[in-house]
XYZ file of C-alpha atoms in Angstrom:
556
model
C -204.059 -24.617 12.734
C -200.844 -23.141 14.289
C -202.356 -21.917 18.348
C -204.667 -24.663 18.055
C -201.588 -27.026 17.950
C -200.054 -24.890 20.297
C -202.585 -26.133 22.618
C -202.980 -29.560 22.116
C -199.276 -30.470 23.049
C -199.361 -28.097 25.916
C -201.838 -28.171 28.544
C -200.327 -25.543 30.783
C -202.130 -22.039 28.948
C -198.863 -19.623 30.034
C -196.698 -21.961 28.038
C -199.180 -21.957 25.253
C -198.678 -18.330 24.599
C -195.655 -17.985 25.939
C -195.477 -20.552 22.457
C -197.952 -18.727 20.481
C -196.261 -15.041 20.743
C -192.523 -16.477 20.217
C -193.702 -18.520 17.412
C -195.318 -15.769 15.558
C -192.722 -13.650 16.417
C -190.200 -16.033 14.682
C -192.423 -16.634 11.267
C -192.655 -13.038 10.622
C -189.242 -12.380 10.996
C -188.652 -15.271 8.953
C -191.281 -14.297 5.733
C -189.122 -11.416 5.140
C -185.815 -13.749 5.119
C -187.221 -16.557 2.393
C -187.788 -15.312 -0.616
C -185.706 -17.645 -2.568
C -188.311 -19.714 -4.842
C -188.509 -23.695 -4.331
C -189.527 -26.333 -6.416
C -193.533 -26.350 -5.046
C -193.747 -29.923 -6.647
C -191.456 -32.972 -7.605
C -191.414 -35.044 -10.151
C -190.276 -38.141 -12.553
C -186.394 -35.811 -12.081
C -186.152 -35.698 -9.288
C -183.609 -38.523 -8.211
C -181.330 -37.856 -4.652
C -177.864 -38.622 -3.908
C -177.102 -39.237 0.046
C -173.301 -38.260 1.383
C -171.509 -37.148 3.928
C -169.903 -33.694 3.293
C -166.312 -35.278 3.156
C -166.979 -38.066 1.216
C -164.245 -36.923 -0.583
C -160.592 -35.771 0.729
C -157.569 -34.495 -0.830
C -154.714 -33.073 1.124
C -154.822 -29.043 2.443
C -158.407 -28.335 0.730
C -161.629 -28.996 2.714
C -163.946 -31.487 1.824
C -166.998 -29.301 1.350
C -164.529 -27.625 -1.380
C -163.779 -31.332 -2.462
C -167.381 -33.298 -2.459
C -168.545 -29.766 -5.334
C -165.509 -30.795 -7.554
C -166.649 -34.145 -7.629
C -170.122 -33.991 -8.110
C -169.469 -31.520 -10.981
C -168.039 -34.190 -12.640
C -169.196 -36.871 -11.713
C -172.938 -36.615 -10.858
C -174.411 -33.025 -10.983
C -176.173 -34.303 -14.446
C -177.388 -37.767 -12.418
C -178.206 -36.355 -9.368
C -180.118 -32.481 -9.184
C -180.561 -33.027 -5.586
C -178.117 -33.995 -3.081
C -178.733 -35.609 1.018
C -175.991 -34.637 3.175
C -176.070 -36.967 6.311
C -174.997 -34.719 9.474
C -172.457 -31.915 8.719
C -172.446 -30.098 12.015
C -169.966 -30.999 15.328
C -170.515 -34.103 16.226
C -168.627 -36.228 19.112
C -169.761 -39.767 17.417
C -172.159 -42.059 15.303
C -170.572 -40.256 12.003
C -172.146 -37.210 12.532
C -175.488 -38.002 14.618
C -174.161 -37.150 18.102
C -174.663 -32.855 17.205
C -172.441 -31.386 19.496
C -173.219 -27.193 17.559
C -176.731 -27.018 15.597
C -175.695 -23.861 13.580
C -172.355 -24.620 12.627
C -170.708 -26.552 9.994
C -167.767 -29.123 10.714
C -165.172 -26.688 10.277
C -163.475 -29.717 8.964
C -165.598 -29.781 6.500
C -165.518 -26.291 5.164
C -168.745 -23.484 6.571
C -171.750 -22.428 6.223
C -170.479 -20.306 2.645
C -169.441 -23.799 1.414
C -172.736 -24.877 2.029
C -174.718 -22.291 -0.297
C -171.948 -21.910 -3.154
C -173.271 -26.095 -3.340
C -176.363 -24.419 -3.265
C -175.757 -23.213 -6.439
C -176.402 -26.838 -8.159
C -177.926 -28.861 -6.637
C -181.121 -28.525 -4.271
C -179.952 -30.062 -1.162
C -181.335 -32.397 2.198
C -180.064 -31.487 5.544
C -180.459 -33.480 8.766
C -182.109 -32.672 11.670
C -181.626 -34.751 14.078
C -184.176 -33.114 16.668
C -184.463 -36.249 18.939
C -181.358 -35.951 20.740
C -177.641 -34.421 20.702
C -174.444 -34.512 21.719
C -172.659 -35.538 25.564
C -170.554 -32.684 24.407
C -172.933 -29.796 23.497
C -172.953 -26.632 25.685
C -176.455 -27.482 26.286
C -175.920 -30.468 27.833
C -173.120 -29.308 29.891
C -175.038 -26.324 31.025
C -177.624 -28.934 31.481
C -174.876 -30.527 34.194
C -173.359 -27.126 35.340
C -177.054 -26.597 36.243
C -177.320 -23.023 34.158
C -180.539 -22.050 34.302
C -181.075 -21.349 30.740
C -180.820 -25.290 29.862
C -183.179 -26.421 33.088
C -185.196 -29.170 32.117
C -183.695 -29.301 28.432
C -182.737 -32.809 29.207
C -184.537 -35.937 31.249
C -183.594 -37.124 34.478
C -185.440 -40.302 35.799
C -185.578 -42.219 38.798
C -184.244 -45.234 37.771
C -186.599 -47.180 40.409
C -189.484 -46.526 37.886
C -190.647 -48.807 35.868
C -190.020 -48.459 31.995
C -190.331 -51.670 30.423
C -193.118 -50.704 27.866
C -190.559 -48.152 26.302
C -189.349 -49.676 22.957
C -185.802 -49.894 22.197
C -184.647 -49.587 19.221
C -180.508 -50.853 20.940
C -179.053 -52.483 23.353
C -177.320 -50.363 25.482
C -179.390 -48.938 28.790
C -182.362 -46.594 28.570
C -180.975 -44.049 31.170
C -177.331 -42.841 31.184
C -174.960 -41.883 34.781
C -173.957 -38.346 35.026
C -173.205 -36.005 37.880
C -173.616 -33.054 37.746
C -170.828 -30.225 39.248
C -172.934 -30.528 42.801
C -171.599 -33.454 42.636
C -175.441 -35.517 42.132
C -175.546 -38.242 40.175
C -178.060 -37.731 36.743
C -179.995 -40.402 35.436
C -180.433 -39.194 31.946
C -182.131 -40.711 29.345
C -180.827 -42.130 26.465
C -182.342 -43.800 23.840
C -179.541 -44.713 20.833
C -176.590 -44.430 23.412
C -174.884 -42.305 25.762
C -173.234 -39.719 23.536
C -176.818 -38.954 22.617
C -178.575 -37.624 25.324
C -182.834 -36.831 24.288
C -184.648 -33.795 24.989
C -187.167 -32.830 26.522
C -190.064 -31.843 24.210
C -192.359 -31.370 27.479
C -190.526 -28.429 28.148
C -192.127 -25.270 25.695
C -188.303 -23.687 25.526
C -187.005 -27.146 23.544
C -189.835 -27.175 21.405
C -188.998 -23.854 21.088
C -185.177 -23.710 20.491
C -185.662 -26.731 17.798
C -187.883 -24.631 15.938
C -185.135 -22.013 16.088
C -182.453 -24.192 14.558
C -185.544 -25.695 12.130
C -186.308 -22.315 10.976
C -182.041 -21.845 10.273
C -182.136 -24.754 8.544
C -184.431 -23.009 6.001
C -182.437 -20.047 6.671
C -179.745 -21.882 5.338
C -180.894 -23.637 1.653
C -182.438 -26.485 3.397
C -185.169 -27.558 -0.209
C -185.219 -30.751 2.255
C -185.608 -31.601 5.390
C -184.858 -34.301 7.382
C -186.472 -35.738 10.865
C -183.950 -37.661 11.787
C -185.243 -41.091 14.950
C -188.672 -38.535 15.268
C -190.170 -41.483 15.979
C -188.841 -41.085 19.741
C -189.286 -37.279 20.474
C -191.735 -37.692 23.294
C -191.298 -39.286 26.024
C -193.794 -40.437 28.534
C -194.421 -43.137 31.890
C -196.217 -46.060 30.806
C -195.773 -46.382 27.633
C -194.301 -47.200 24.311
C -192.338 -43.326 23.963
C -193.012 -43.863 20.154
C -195.171 -42.950 18.277
C -197.311 -40.770 20.395
C -199.703 -38.377 19.475
C -197.909 -35.412 21.647
C -194.870 -36.486 18.314
C -197.124 -36.034 15.040
C -198.921 -33.045 16.329
C -194.749 -31.096 16.939
C -194.597 -32.755 13.192
C -197.645 -31.469 11.731
C -196.087 -28.370 13.778
C -192.929 -28.094 12.242
C -194.768 -28.242 8.786
C -197.362 -25.640 9.315
C -194.351 -23.146 10.161
C -192.331 -24.222 7.808
C -195.524 -23.485 4.990
C -196.068 -19.897 6.697
C -192.605 -18.854 5.862
C -190.803 -20.860 2.636
C -193.769 -23.245 0.892
C -192.294 -26.182 -0.611
C -189.866 -27.051 1.865
C -190.170 -30.488 2.346
C -190.133 -32.485 5.179
C -189.250 -35.818 5.597
C -189.574 -38.251 9.078
C -186.931 -41.201 9.407
C -188.373 -43.907 11.007
C -187.336 -47.399 10.897
C -190.541 -49.458 11.705
C -192.868 -51.193 10.248
C -195.563 -49.970 7.430
C -198.742 -48.614 8.729
C -196.586 -47.332 11.219
C -194.231 -45.670 9.560
C -197.407 -44.289 6.881
C -198.422 -42.949 9.741
C -196.877 -39.945 9.735
C -198.368 -38.860 6.679
C -200.950 -37.690 8.508
C -204.228 -36.916 6.820
C -201.504 -36.128 3.562
C -202.047 -32.529 3.955
C -200.554 -31.884 7.742
C -197.454 -33.505 8.544
C -194.628 -35.536 6.990
C -195.149 -35.075 2.386
C -192.428 -37.756 2.345
C -191.750 -40.795 4.512
C -188.645 -43.124 4.462
C -189.662 -46.790 2.504
C -188.166 -48.519 4.715
C -189.684 -52.112 3.536
C -188.362 -52.083 0.776
C -184.497 -52.423 0.771
C -184.624 -55.359 2.725
C -188.068 -56.782 0.349
C -185.992 -56.904 -2.959
C -183.062 -58.265 -0.903
C -185.379 -61.180 -0.304
C -186.669 -61.960 -3.505
C -183.215 -62.068 -4.840
C -181.444 -63.634 -2.794
C -184.263 -66.122 -2.748
C -185.760 -66.255 -6.072
C -188.916 -66.101 -4.444
C -190.913 -61.887 -4.993
C -194.173 -63.628 -3.006
C -193.460 -61.119 0.090
C -192.121 -57.944 -2.018
C -195.519 -58.738 -5.121
C -197.695 -59.011 -2.115
C -196.455 -55.512 0.208
C -196.407 -53.789 -3.664
C -199.639 -54.547 -4.257
C -200.399 -52.167 -1.328
C -198.152 -49.228 -1.574
C -199.686 -46.207 -3.014
C -199.356 -42.571 -1.537
C -202.694 -41.498 0.257
C -203.113 -37.908 -1.259
C -200.760 -36.315 -4.099
C -198.910 -34.306 -1.901
C -197.214 -37.318 -0.231
C -194.561 -39.486 -1.675
C -192.409 -42.123 -0.428
C -188.253 -41.819 -0.289
C -187.628 -44.488 -1.605
C -183.996 -46.492 -1.168
C -182.465 -49.836 -1.097
C -178.681 -48.371 0.988
C -177.741 -45.835 2.945
C -175.344 -45.055 5.934
C -177.372 -47.482 8.240
C -177.729 -51.237 7.834
C -180.587 -52.525 6.201
C -183.274 -52.618 8.722
C -185.038 -55.910 9.585
C -187.985 -54.007 11.583
C -190.248 -52.479 8.224
C -190.689 -56.343 7.198
C -191.668 -58.219 10.676
C -194.627 -58.994 10.105
C -194.708 -59.855 6.192
C -192.267 -62.338 5.952
C -192.072 -65.069 8.349
C -189.438 -64.506 11.329
C -188.221 -67.580 11.145
C -187.573 -66.757 7.318
C -185.887 -63.513 8.286
C -183.387 -65.609 10.357
C -182.685 -67.685 7.720
C -181.879 -64.477 5.749
C -180.051 -63.143 8.942
C -178.295 -65.998 9.533
C -177.099 -67.101 5.611
C -175.576 -62.956 5.578
C -173.590 -62.988 7.603
C -172.312 -66.474 6.211
C -170.863 -63.982 3.842
C -169.623 -61.295 5.171
C -172.240 -59.602 6.286
C -172.292 -57.947 10.461
C -175.689 -57.437 13.097
C -176.139 -55.350 14.687
C -179.545 -56.373 17.414
C -182.328 -54.786 19.950
C -183.173 -55.835 23.198
C -186.788 -57.004 23.656
C -188.896 -56.020 25.996
C -188.893 -59.050 27.600
C -185.174 -59.353 27.525
C -183.860 -61.562 24.609
C -182.405 -60.176 21.125
C -183.444 -59.464 18.113
C -181.603 -58.876 14.733
C -181.524 -54.764 14.200
C -180.411 -54.352 10.778
C -177.758 -56.195 8.403
C -174.787 -54.254 8.179
C -173.211 -54.555 4.386
C -172.748 -52.856 1.318
C -176.350 -53.401 -0.606
C -173.661 -55.013 -3.499
C -171.962 -57.556 -0.593
C -175.903 -57.456 0.095
C -176.875 -58.969 -2.353
C -173.937 -61.803 -3.843
C -171.570 -64.427 -2.599
C -168.205 -63.355 -2.297
C -166.863 -66.189 -4.078
C -169.579 -65.004 -6.769
C -168.134 -63.340 -10.042
C -167.942 -59.199 -10.442
C -170.286 -59.955 -13.988
C -173.281 -61.411 -11.547
C -172.559 -58.847 -8.882
C -173.563 -55.601 -11.396
C -176.239 -57.998 -12.748
C -177.858 -58.539 -9.350
C -177.280 -55.159 -8.303
C -179.149 -53.497 -11.576
C -181.528 -55.579 -11.417
C -182.675 -54.634 -7.782
C -182.058 -50.415 -8.602
C -183.783 -51.277 -11.063
C -187.152 -51.790 -8.840
C -185.690 -48.494 -6.608
C -185.918 -46.237 -9.594
C -189.412 -47.620 -11.475
C -191.288 -48.349 -7.576
C -194.158 -45.274 -6.656
C -191.883 -43.030 -5.302
C -188.890 -40.693 -5.356
C -185.922 -43.071 -5.616
C -182.723 -42.294 -3.141
C -178.751 -43.675 -3.580
C -176.493 -43.876 -1.095
C -172.447 -42.697 -2.993
C -171.266 -46.270 -1.854
C -173.732 -47.189 -4.632
C -173.201 -44.936 -7.623
C -169.493 -45.803 -6.506
C -170.077 -49.988 -6.100
C -168.644 -49.670 -2.320
C -167.323 -52.886 -1.354
C -167.286 -53.941 2.611
C -165.646 -51.567 4.698
C -164.046 -54.062 6.911
C -160.774 -52.225 7.688
C -162.426 -49.214 9.305
C -165.216 -51.687 11.057
C -161.859 -52.648 12.460
C -160.669 -48.945 13.437
C -164.104 -47.809 14.423
C -165.556 -51.183 16.313
C -168.225 -49.646 14.582
C -170.446 -52.411 12.409
C -172.352 -49.633 10.823
C -168.741 -48.294 9.312
C -168.921 -51.196 6.556
C -170.189 -49.336 4.421
C -169.398 -45.548 4.893
C -165.960 -45.863 3.639
C -164.153 -42.446 2.745
C -162.548 -41.845 -0.290
C -159.125 -39.694 -1.571
C -160.206 -37.230 -3.778
C -157.614 -38.012 -6.973
C -157.464 -42.004 -6.790
C -161.569 -42.631 -6.757
C -161.159 -40.841 -9.615
C -158.570 -42.763 -11.383
C -160.725 -46.188 -10.408
C -164.151 -44.756 -11.382
C -162.630 -44.194 -14.817
C -160.822 -47.428 -15.290
C -162.389 -48.895 -18.405
C -163.313 -52.634 -17.143
C -163.233 -52.160 -13.160
C -166.112 -52.778 -10.674
C -166.465 -49.168 -9.911
C -166.777 -48.404 -13.688
C -169.050 -50.918 -14.590
C -171.424 -49.783 -11.315
C -171.373 -46.269 -12.099
C -171.769 -46.111 -15.726
C -174.510 -48.333 -15.585
C -176.835 -47.258 -12.729
C -175.798 -43.632 -13.875
C -177.827 -44.211 -17.683
C -180.408 -45.959 -15.897
C -181.011 -42.844 -12.971
C -180.763 -40.999 -16.444
C -183.412 -42.412 -17.924
C -185.460 -42.743 -15.546
C -185.570 -38.972 -15.078
C -186.725 -38.130 -18.676
C -190.047 -40.882 -18.480
C -192.626 -39.204 -17.547
C -194.517 -42.259 -16.344
C -192.244 -42.819 -13.480
C -193.606 -39.360 -11.379
C -193.891 -40.637 -8.494
C -197.480 -40.223 -8.736
C -198.795 -41.594 -11.190
C -200.628 -45.114 -10.695
C -199.054 -47.833 -10.291
C -199.879 -51.768 -10.516
C -198.192 -54.972 -9.756
C -198.287 -57.658 -12.351
C -199.237 -61.344 -11.472
C -196.777 -63.290 -11.950
C -195.110 -65.994 -11.025
C -192.651 -66.176 -7.859
C -189.573 -65.845 -9.602
C -190.480 -62.109 -11.422
C -192.254 -58.913 -10.096
C -193.365 -56.705 -12.634
C -195.500 -53.380 -12.777
C -196.748 -51.200 -14.951
C -196.974 -47.270 -13.989
C -199.719 -44.835 -15.405
C -201.332 -47.836 -17.592
C -198.427 -47.068 -20.244
C -194.971 -48.361 -19.057
C -194.942 -52.083 -18.875
C -191.193 -52.681 -16.606
C -190.390 -56.316 -15.675
C -187.390 -58.159 -13.481
C -186.227 -61.719 -13.660
C -185.357 -62.550 -10.114
C -183.771 -65.601 -10.282
C -180.855 -68.209 -12.252
C -183.151 -69.468 -14.536
C -184.740 -68.629 -17.467
C -188.592 -66.444 -17.104
C -190.883 -66.223 -19.885
C -193.658 -63.426 -18.847
C -196.802 -63.037 -21.138
C -198.249 -59.439 -22.151
C -200.403 -59.025 -24.430
C -199.711 -59.069 -27.806
C -198.054 -55.472 -29.650
C -195.492 -52.806 -30.566
C -193.863 -51.835 -27.794
C -190.987 -49.750 -27.434
C -188.029 -50.779 -24.974
C -186.232 -48.338 -23.678
C -183.844 -49.295 -22.045
C -182.552 -50.690 -25.560
C -184.066 -47.917 -27.457
C -185.410 -50.726 -29.885
C -189.309 -51.954 -31.089
C -190.526 -55.229 -29.965
C -193.453 -56.639 -31.574
C -194.606 -58.708 -29.499
C -197.152 -62.069 -30.998
C -195.747 -64.348 -27.485
C -194.154 -64.293 -24.522
C -191.114 -62.392 -22.743
C -188.273 -64.534 -21.851
C -186.112 -62.924 -19.527
C -182.402 -63.986 -19.094
C -181.453 -64.817 -15.439
C -181.343 -61.786 -14.061
C -182.750 -59.727 -16.546
C -184.865 -56.191 -16.979
C -186.787 -54.904 -18.949
C -188.578 -51.492 -19.385
C -191.367 -51.519 -22.167
C -193.988 -48.749 -23.035
C -196.751 -49.918 -25.387
C -197.240 -47.553 -28.424
């Protein structure tokens, strides 16, 4: 399989032969090193915490050490898996402009700190494989015309017609740099002039990135997130997104890690419409094991803010993993904003724009993308999820109700749930940070002094305490309920547009009232165990749900 993929990606026989021999050597070398047993399949116990390695800090201590203390005190009983966002030296974008792929940012600690954390939790690393920092040794070497870095990046004649290339940002696709000989280079930069796209058409680039992938496996990554991977391969005259060569490279990554460390899971981060997104699962055995479920955050948000679940219901009826060996990485909030692109084609554009305008009025910020005709469209909404669901004038009681309602959907829909650290902390919009950085995304990337946060989390009655305690209890309940195994069946109930209901494994009924009015839902009469209240319900008539109430009921 590996040999076939190499020859499919690179038609030049010399390139293919070079790669084949080099990859075989690496696989043999790493097989001998990787003896650690990995969990071979996921189950309902698996829940991710998404966080930065420097999320918590205290004076004169490496932040990974501080994180471990906070994890053991507040999160270890709830989250068996930790997704550390990029923890490498970087120059911008809070870690996603990587200077050195194989070094831990010294402000966070070192690889020994990662190993210590790995004893308490399974870990997910970010593999920022599409681009790297303009301040990296690789790019500096390229500009210095060092032979080793020749063709590592893409120098493009600015007169080339690149109008078909998909643009996720409003920044120029080509950025000007001057090399050591004074020659101006127009370098391909999909995301920013500090994020330089790698040239995977050069087989030496692919081999070097395979080295990085295997290094992460060796350092203890059970899960590897392929950041912005849809843009990996460039081809003039195409959109340069989702190209066949990109899928083949991911298949090659999968084949290699399956050989070296079976059980390692690849997750593709492709913030695109659902059909394109699930294409990265391949045939169910040969590509990524998981894809981000990007439509979920905006669909749940839209349903709660409009009290209309019709779009959510219609979409969810088609959400089934294609095989038992694939799943969805479900989330509501992340380090980025709430993407609008994944719901284009699901929700009418006028309604998307109305949602954006409504949220902007309530304090959200908006990032835009450039369309092929030069016009702009909202690309993502920047806000914490708790603030997105409610208005600024709302009382905390209502804020918490809506927030927990949304997370009931996250924890019960088919797939594996991931909770962003700002969510479990009840994080609010961080406008002060936006003023400091000038970046909209900073609004939900606040970092916390550990001692002060501890006091706030333990303060009974505070918003943080309510959110932390209630969400923790809900996650722990999910982890003990076998019906919520990521691959058990899911059926969406036919209800009114104000109610979202589903059944998992034909035994647990989950009902959500997405409105501010009481709703009646019909279920078959009989005895049900209310999993949330731990009592029995003998139903002879409709279930009445109060505003924003949800229930988990197991039929006895």
